[in-house]
Amino acid sequence: MALMRIVHYPEPVLLTVGKPVVDKDFGTDLESTVSDMFDTMRDAGGVGLAAPQVGLSQRFFVMDVPEEGVSNPLVFINPEIVRVEGEQVGDEGCLSFPGLYQSVKRDMRVVVRAHDVKGELIEHDLTNLAARCVLHETDHCDGIVFLDRMTVLKRELAKRKIKHLQKTGKWE
Ligand code: NI
């Protein structure tokens, strides 16, 4: 098991649009990075982790939102949201914002197209937490963080909380 360093807001890589993964990027190096990202995500207690969060400015992420208590690990390379439906409002966290949870409005259902780690085209139709996670992680691939998805009021509140966490040394 190899753990990677998770970068915290406001490191620039989190605010940069990731490069698409190209043909030559597929192979054993990518597979081992993905495996390390799963280890890192689980060790940190998260359900999703995007490449920019481990300092790689590329468009891919891993997630494991259990279905009826059963682990369901998925890899999304070059994710594209093709359809959304409905609305959900709920608390969201992010491994790059340790200790911060804030209410964010998201689509209730997403259809997402991507490639898996072997380069095969995949499509998933997901709802609830899995949909929220896909939207959150796809945003990371595009240099967008969940602060950007909050209402102005919630964002100001979140920024104040971050400052407090930084001052008290809880933002390492
Ligand atoms: Ni995140």
PDB file of C-alpha atoms and ligand atoms in Angstrom, residues 48 53 93-97 136-137 140, ligand 1:
ATOM      1  CA  GLY A  48     -13.791  10.068  -3.937  1.00  0.00           C
ATOM      2  CA  GLN A  53      -5.858  16.351  -5.121  1.00  0.00           C
ATOM      3  CA  GLY A  93     -16.889  17.453   2.457  1.00  0.00           C
ATOM      4  CA  CYS A  94     -13.613  17.249   0.540  1.00  0.00           C
ATOM      5  CA  LEU A  95     -10.281  15.663   1.455  1.00  0.00           C
ATOM      6  CA  SER A  96      -8.585  18.883   0.282  1.00  0.00           C
ATOM      7  CA  PHE A  97     -10.656  20.870   2.822  1.00  0.00           C
ATOM      8  CA  HIS A 136     -17.718  16.911  -7.078  1.00  0.00           C
ATOM      9  CA  GLU A 137     -14.808  14.894  -8.534  1.00  0.00           C
ATOM     10  CA  HIS A 140     -11.855  18.779  -9.416  1.00  0.00           C
TER      11      HIS A 140
HETATM   12 NI    NI B   1     -12.961  17.140  -3.150  1.00  0.00          NI
END
